[in-house]
Amino acid sequence: LTGVQNPALVFGVGISTAVAIGMSGLWGAFVTESAERKVELKDLEKLMLRKLSRSYQGEATNAAAYFAALVDGLSPALAGFFILLPFFLAEWGALGFTIGRAYVASLLLSIITFFMLGVFLGRISRESMLGYGLKMLFAGLVVSTIAGTLALAAYALSAGGFGVLDAVLLLFFGLTLPW
């Protein structure tokens, strides 16, 4: 679609994005989890008429916030690395990977990752693992379709040069596209 033939460029941009999303997830989850758990701890302190910040309950509250942040941060970064691995292999010519094969393998890994995430969610919710797998796969396909549509729109708008008005138009189109 983009015509990028340099696997190192795809890998570098992809890993940079995965790390940025991971850092965003880490900080966002930490702030949110800390705030929610502090409220719960304060409510419990009111009921027990004593401070719990240095108790096992207080320490567990802090540890849970750190753990949730770590999971929210590492998950997208590791998934991104997994999905981008074919481009890393193509850069080094390992296992006969070419840029074309890397694109196909990366797409297949993305599909597998989305489906397996759904299976995992189905398992922990004690509902249909297949159903959740298919729902996550469908969500991934919808997001991919939207991203592809936006990329094609950007390409079409760039014929005479891509300006601020084009960017604003594309932004508004992207915001309204799912609805």
PDB file of C-alpha atoms in Angstrom:
ATOM      1  CA  LEU A   1       0.000   0.000   0.000  1.00  0.00           C
ATOM      2  CA  THR A   2       2.725   2.479   0.957  1.00  0.00           C
ATOM      3  CA  GLY A   3       5.450   1.070  -1.243  1.00  0.00           C
ATOM      4  CA  VAL A   4       7.959   0.932   1.623  1.00  0.00           C
ATOM      5  CA  GLN A   5      10.615  -1.606   0.684  1.00  0.00           C
ATOM      6  CA  ASN A   6      12.987  -1.117   3.617  1.00  0.00           C
ATOM      7  CA  PRO A   7      12.301  -3.654   6.396  1.00  0.00           C
ATOM      8  CA  ALA A   8      14.474  -1.719   8.878  1.00  0.00           C
ATOM      9  CA  LEU A   9      12.309   1.363   8.363  1.00  0.00           C
ATOM     10  CA  VAL A  10       9.089  -0.600   8.946  1.00  0.00           C
ATOM     11  CA  PHE A  11      10.585  -2.289  12.013  1.00  0.00           C
ATOM     12  CA  GLY A  12      11.978   0.961  13.420  1.00  0.00           C
ATOM     13  CA  VAL A  13       8.778   2.949  12.986  1.00  0.00           C
ATOM     14  CA  GLY A  14       6.692   0.039  14.267  1.00  0.00           C
ATOM     15  CA  ILE A  15       8.829  -0.521  17.363  1.00  0.00           C
ATOM     16  CA  SER A  16       8.860   3.222  18.082  1.00  0.00           C
ATOM     17  CA  THR A  17       5.075   3.227  17.913  1.00  0.00           C
ATOM     18  CA  ALA A  18       4.781   0.098  20.086  1.00  0.00           C
ATOM     19  CA  VAL A  19       7.068   1.618  22.723  1.00  0.00           C
ATOM     20  CA  ALA A  20       5.120   4.900  22.657  1.00  0.00           C
ATOM     21  CA  ILE A  21       1.814   3.056  23.042  1.00  0.00           C
ATOM     22  CA  GLY A  22       3.359   0.947  25.805  1.00  0.00           C
ATOM     23  CA  MET A  23       4.582   4.017  27.706  1.00  0.00           C
ATOM     24  CA  SER A  24       1.202   5.669  27.293  1.00  0.00           C
ATOM     25  CA  GLY A  25      -0.537   2.542  28.567  1.00  0.00           C
ATOM     26  CA  LEU A  26       1.874   2.252  31.476  1.00  0.00           C
ATOM     27  CA  TRP A  27       1.391   5.818  32.693  1.00  0.00           C
ATOM     28  CA  GLY A  28      -2.322   5.923  31.990  1.00  0.00           C
ATOM     29  CA  ALA A  29      -2.953   2.655  33.805  1.00  0.00           C
ATOM     30  CA  PHE A  30      -0.736   3.650  36.727  1.00  0.00           C
ATOM     31  CA  VAL A  31      -2.481   6.977  37.266  1.00  0.00           C
ATOM     32  CA  THR A  32      -5.948   5.454  36.864  1.00  0.00           C
ATOM     33  CA  GLU A  33      -5.299   2.362  38.981  1.00  0.00           C
ATOM     34  CA  SER A  34      -3.576   4.380  41.721  1.00  0.00           C
ATOM     35  CA  ALA A  35      -6.478   6.803  41.954  1.00  0.00           C
ATOM     36  CA  GLU A  36      -9.137   4.079  41.980  1.00  0.00           C
ATOM     37  CA  ARG A  37      -7.310   1.959  44.538  1.00  0.00           C
ATOM     38  CA  LYS A  38      -6.593   4.936  46.817  1.00  0.00           C
ATOM     39  CA  VAL A  39     -10.306   5.727  46.907  1.00  0.00           C
ATOM     40  CA  GLU A  40     -11.098   2.116  47.786  1.00  0.00           C
ATOM     41  CA  LEU A  41      -8.406   2.112  50.483  1.00  0.00           C
ATOM     42  CA  LYS A  42      -9.696   5.373  51.971  1.00  0.00           C
ATOM     43  CA  ASP A  43     -13.243   3.982  52.032  1.00  0.00           C
ATOM     44  CA  LEU A  44     -11.947   0.918  53.849  1.00  0.00           C
ATOM     45  CA  GLU A  45     -10.000   3.140  56.275  1.00  0.00           C
ATOM     46  CA  LYS A  46     -13.218   5.010  57.113  1.00  0.00           C
ATOM     47  CA  LEU A  47     -14.973   1.737  57.879  1.00  0.00           C
ATOM     48  CA  MET A  48     -12.105   0.430  59.991  1.00  0.00           C
ATOM     49  CA  LEU A  49     -11.397   3.795  61.668  1.00  0.00           C
ATOM     50  CA  ARG A  50      -7.651   3.529  61.101  1.00  0.00           C
ATOM     51  CA  LYS A  51      -4.945   4.185  58.504  1.00  0.00           C
ATOM     52  CA  LEU A  52      -4.083   1.252  56.277  1.00  0.00           C
ATOM     53  CA  SER A  53      -1.361   2.757  54.064  1.00  0.00           C
ATOM     54  CA  ARG A  54       1.416   0.808  55.851  1.00  0.00           C
ATOM     55  CA  SER A  55      -0.614  -2.365  56.291  1.00  0.00           C
ATOM     56  CA  TYR A  56      -0.604  -5.426  54.063  1.00  0.00           C
ATOM     57  CA  GLN A  57      -3.791  -4.072  52.481  1.00  0.00           C
ATOM     58  CA  GLY A  58      -2.122  -0.734  51.710  1.00  0.00           C
ATOM     59  CA  GLU A  59       0.989  -2.371  50.296  1.00  0.00           C
ATOM     60  CA  ALA A  60      -1.122  -4.740  48.196  1.00  0.00           C
ATOM     61  CA  THR A  61      -3.066  -1.751  46.883  1.00  0.00           C
ATOM     62  CA  ASN A  62       0.156  -0.076  45.742  1.00  0.00           C
ATOM     63  CA  ALA A  63       1.562  -3.295  44.301  1.00  0.00           C
ATOM     64  CA  ALA A  64      -1.631  -3.916  42.315  1.00  0.00           C
ATOM     65  CA  ALA A  65      -1.404  -0.458  40.734  1.00  0.00           C
ATOM     66  CA  TYR A  66       2.218  -1.073  39.719  1.00  0.00           C
ATOM     67  CA  PHE A  67       1.399  -4.539  38.368  1.00  0.00           C
ATOM     68  CA  ALA A  68      -1.576  -3.292  36.324  1.00  0.00           C
ATOM     69  CA  ALA A  69       0.574  -0.499  34.888  1.00  0.00           C
ATOM     70  CA  LEU A  70       3.335  -2.934  34.004  1.00  0.00           C
ATOM     71  CA  VAL A  71       0.902  -5.259  32.217  1.00  0.00           C
ATOM     72  CA  ASP A  72      -0.770  -2.361  30.359  1.00  0.00           C
ATOM     73  CA  GLY A  73       2.631  -1.046  29.321  1.00  0.00           C
ATOM     74  CA  LEU A  74       4.345  -4.262  28.327  1.00  0.00           C
ATOM     75  CA  SER A  75       1.413  -5.871  26.506  1.00  0.00           C
ATOM     76  CA  PRO A  76       1.302  -3.569  23.457  1.00  0.00           C
ATOM     77  CA  ALA A  77       5.083  -3.286  23.301  1.00  0.00           C
ATOM     78  CA  LEU A  78       5.581  -7.063  23.290  1.00  0.00           C
ATOM     79  CA  ALA A  79       2.687  -7.637  20.883  1.00  0.00           C
ATOM     80  CA  GLY A  80       4.147  -4.979  18.583  1.00  0.00           C
ATOM     81  CA  PHE A  81       7.566  -6.636  18.647  1.00  0.00           C
ATOM     82  CA  PHE A  82       5.980 -10.032  17.940  1.00  0.00           C
ATOM     83  CA  ILE A  83       4.023  -8.672  14.980  1.00  0.00           C
ATOM     84  CA  LEU A  84       7.071  -6.799  13.624  1.00  0.00           C
ATOM     85  CA  LEU A  85       9.468  -9.729  14.001  1.00  0.00           C
ATOM     86  CA  PRO A  86       9.203 -10.692  10.285  1.00  0.00           C
ATOM     87  CA  PHE A  87      10.585  -7.255   9.318  1.00  0.00           C
ATOM     88  CA  PHE A  88      13.518  -7.755  11.685  1.00  0.00           C
ATOM     89  CA  LEU A  89      14.169 -11.136  10.068  1.00  0.00           C
ATOM     90  CA  ALA A  90      13.836  -9.639   6.579  1.00  0.00           C
ATOM     91  CA  GLU A  91      16.399  -6.950   7.386  1.00  0.00           C
ATOM     92  CA  TRP A  92      18.928  -9.628   8.244  1.00  0.00           C
ATOM     93  CA  GLY A  93      17.811 -12.007   5.487  1.00  0.00           C
ATOM     94  CA  ALA A  94      17.105 -14.657   8.101  1.00  0.00           C
ATOM     95  CA  LEU A  95      14.922 -17.663   7.279  1.00  0.00           C
ATOM     96  CA  GLY A  96      14.591 -16.488   3.683  1.00  0.00           C
ATOM     97  CA  PHE A  97      12.388 -13.526   4.652  1.00  0.00           C
ATOM     98  CA  THR A  98      11.995 -10.856   2.008  1.00  0.00           C
ATOM     99  CA  ILE A  99      10.067  -7.628   2.498  1.00  0.00           C
ATOM    100  CA  GLY A 100       7.058  -9.142   0.711  1.00  0.00           C
ATOM    101  CA  ARG A 101       7.079 -12.216   2.917  1.00  0.00           C
ATOM    102  CA  ALA A 102       7.527  -9.979   5.973  1.00  0.00           C
ATOM    103  CA  TYR A 103       4.353  -8.053   5.134  1.00  0.00           C
ATOM    104  CA  VAL A 104       2.363 -11.284   4.730  1.00  0.00           C
ATOM    105  CA  ALA A 105       3.837 -12.898   7.849  1.00  0.00           C
ATOM    106  CA  SER A 106       3.209  -9.745   9.882  1.00  0.00           C
ATOM    107  CA  LEU A 107      -0.412  -9.669   8.741  1.00  0.00           C
ATOM    108  CA  LEU A 108      -0.844 -13.331   9.701  1.00  0.00           C
ATOM    109  CA  LEU A 109       0.768 -12.723  13.096  1.00  0.00           C
ATOM    110  CA  SER A 110      -1.588  -9.781  13.644  1.00  0.00           C
ATOM    111  CA  ILE A 111      -4.608 -11.938  12.862  1.00  0.00           C
ATOM    112  CA  ILE A 112      -3.366 -14.684  15.189  1.00  0.00           C
ATOM    113  CA  THR A 113      -2.633 -12.153  17.951  1.00  0.00           C
ATOM    114  CA  PHE A 114      -6.098 -10.584  17.760  1.00  0.00           C
ATOM    115  CA  PHE A 115      -7.795 -13.972  17.722  1.00  0.00           C
ATOM    116  CA  MET A 116      -5.739 -15.336  20.626  1.00  0.00           C
ATOM    117  CA  LEU A 117      -6.421 -12.204  22.666  1.00  0.00           C
ATOM    118  CA  GLY A 118     -10.119 -12.841  22.138  1.00  0.00           C
ATOM    119  CA  VAL A 119      -9.713 -16.491  23.126  1.00  0.00           C
ATOM    120  CA  PHE A 120      -7.958 -15.360  26.315  1.00  0.00           C
ATOM    121  CA  LEU A 121     -10.743 -12.871  27.103  1.00  0.00           C
ATOM    122  CA  GLY A 122     -13.356 -15.552  26.476  1.00  0.00           C
ATOM    123  CA  ARG A 123     -11.547 -17.899  28.822  1.00  0.00           C
ATOM    124  CA  ILE A 124     -11.236 -15.444  31.706  1.00  0.00           C
ATOM    125  CA  SER A 125     -14.852 -14.317  31.290  1.00  0.00           C
ATOM    126  CA  ARG A 126     -15.967 -17.978  31.153  1.00  0.00           C
ATOM    127  CA  GLU A 127     -17.792 -17.414  27.890  1.00  0.00           C
ATOM    128  CA  SER A 128     -17.269 -18.686  24.378  1.00  0.00           C
ATOM    129  CA  MET A 129     -13.570 -18.545  23.541  1.00  0.00           C
ATOM    130  CA  LEU A 130     -14.359 -18.928  19.835  1.00  0.00           C
ATOM    131  CA  GLY A 131     -16.967 -16.163  20.017  1.00  0.00           C
ATOM    132  CA  TYR A 132     -14.578 -13.765  21.739  1.00  0.00           C
ATOM    133  CA  GLY A 133     -11.789 -14.725  19.337  1.00  0.00           C
ATOM    134  CA  LEU A 134     -13.986 -13.908  16.364  1.00  0.00           C
ATOM    135  CA  LYS A 135     -15.140 -10.628  17.959  1.00  0.00           C
ATOM    136  CA  MET A 136     -11.545  -9.504  18.484  1.00  0.00           C
ATOM    137  CA  LEU A 137     -10.629 -10.577  14.972  1.00  0.00           C
ATOM    138  CA  PHE A 138     -13.561  -8.560  13.604  1.00  0.00           C
ATOM    139  CA  ALA A 139     -12.503  -5.532  15.688  1.00  0.00           C
ATOM    140  CA  GLY A 140      -8.995  -5.804  14.255  1.00  0.00           C
ATOM    141  CA  LEU A 141     -10.352  -5.999  10.719  1.00  0.00           C
ATOM    142  CA  VAL A 142     -12.572  -2.938  11.293  1.00  0.00           C
ATOM    143  CA  VAL A 143      -9.649  -0.906  12.650  1.00  0.00           C
ATOM    144  CA  SER A 144      -7.430  -2.082   9.770  1.00  0.00           C
ATOM    145  CA  THR A 145     -10.098  -1.099   7.255  1.00  0.00           C
ATOM    146  CA  ILE A 146     -10.413   2.355   8.820  1.00  0.00           C
ATOM    147  CA  ALA A 147      -6.633   2.793   8.845  1.00  0.00           C
ATOM    148  CA  GLY A 148      -6.405   1.677   5.218  1.00  0.00           C
ATOM    149  CA  THR A 149      -9.200   4.037   4.199  1.00  0.00           C
ATOM    150  CA  LEU A 150      -7.442   6.927   5.923  1.00  0.00           C
ATOM    151  CA  ALA A 151      -4.156   6.019   4.227  1.00  0.00           C
ATOM    152  CA  LEU A 152      -5.851   5.953   0.820  1.00  0.00           C
ATOM    153  CA  ALA A 153      -7.553   9.282   1.563  1.00  0.00           C
ATOM    154  CA  ALA A 154      -4.214  10.823   2.564  1.00  0.00           C
ATOM    155  CA  TYR A 155      -2.648   9.515  -0.634  1.00  0.00           C
ATOM    156  CA  ALA A 156      -5.500  10.948  -2.728  1.00  0.00           C
ATOM    157  CA  LEU A 157      -5.308  14.308  -0.963  1.00  0.00           C
ATOM    158  CA  SER A 158      -1.536  14.526  -1.434  1.00  0.00           C
ATOM    159  CA  ALA A 159      -1.696  14.654  -5.253  1.00  0.00           C
ATOM    160  CA  GLY A 160      -1.326  18.455  -5.222  1.00  0.00           C
ATOM    161  CA  GLY A 161       0.644  18.544  -1.972  1.00  0.00           C
ATOM    162  CA  PHE A 162      -0.591  17.674   1.490  1.00  0.00           C
ATOM    163  CA  GLY A 163      -1.461  20.847   3.368  1.00  0.00           C
ATOM    164  CA  VAL A 164      -3.023  21.849   6.675  1.00  0.00           C
ATOM    165  CA  LEU A 165      -6.537  21.856   5.212  1.00  0.00           C
ATOM    166  CA  ASP A 166      -5.981  18.310   3.925  1.00  0.00           C
ATOM    167  CA  ALA A 167      -4.826  17.212   7.396  1.00  0.00           C
ATOM    168  CA  VAL A 168      -7.856  18.807   9.075  1.00  0.00           C
ATOM    169  CA  LEU A 169     -10.213  17.216   6.539  1.00  0.00           C
ATOM    170  CA  LEU A 170      -8.587  13.823   7.062  1.00  0.00           C
ATOM    171  CA  LEU A 171      -8.751  14.230  10.851  1.00  0.00           C
ATOM    172  CA  PHE A 172     -12.478  15.017  10.785  1.00  0.00           C
ATOM    173  CA  PHE A 173     -13.091  12.164   8.356  1.00  0.00           C
ATOM    174  CA  GLY A 174     -11.202   9.792  10.651  1.00  0.00           C
ATOM    175  CA  LEU A 175     -13.149  10.941  13.702  1.00  0.00           C
ATOM    176  CA  THR A 176     -16.512  10.431  12.026  1.00  0.00           C
ATOM    177  CA  LEU A 177     -15.658   7.280  10.042  1.00  0.00           C
ATOM    178  CA  PRO A 178     -16.580   4.691  12.722  1.00  0.00           C
ATOM    179  CA  TRP A 179     -19.998   6.267  13.303  1.00  0.00           C
TER     180      TRP A 179
END
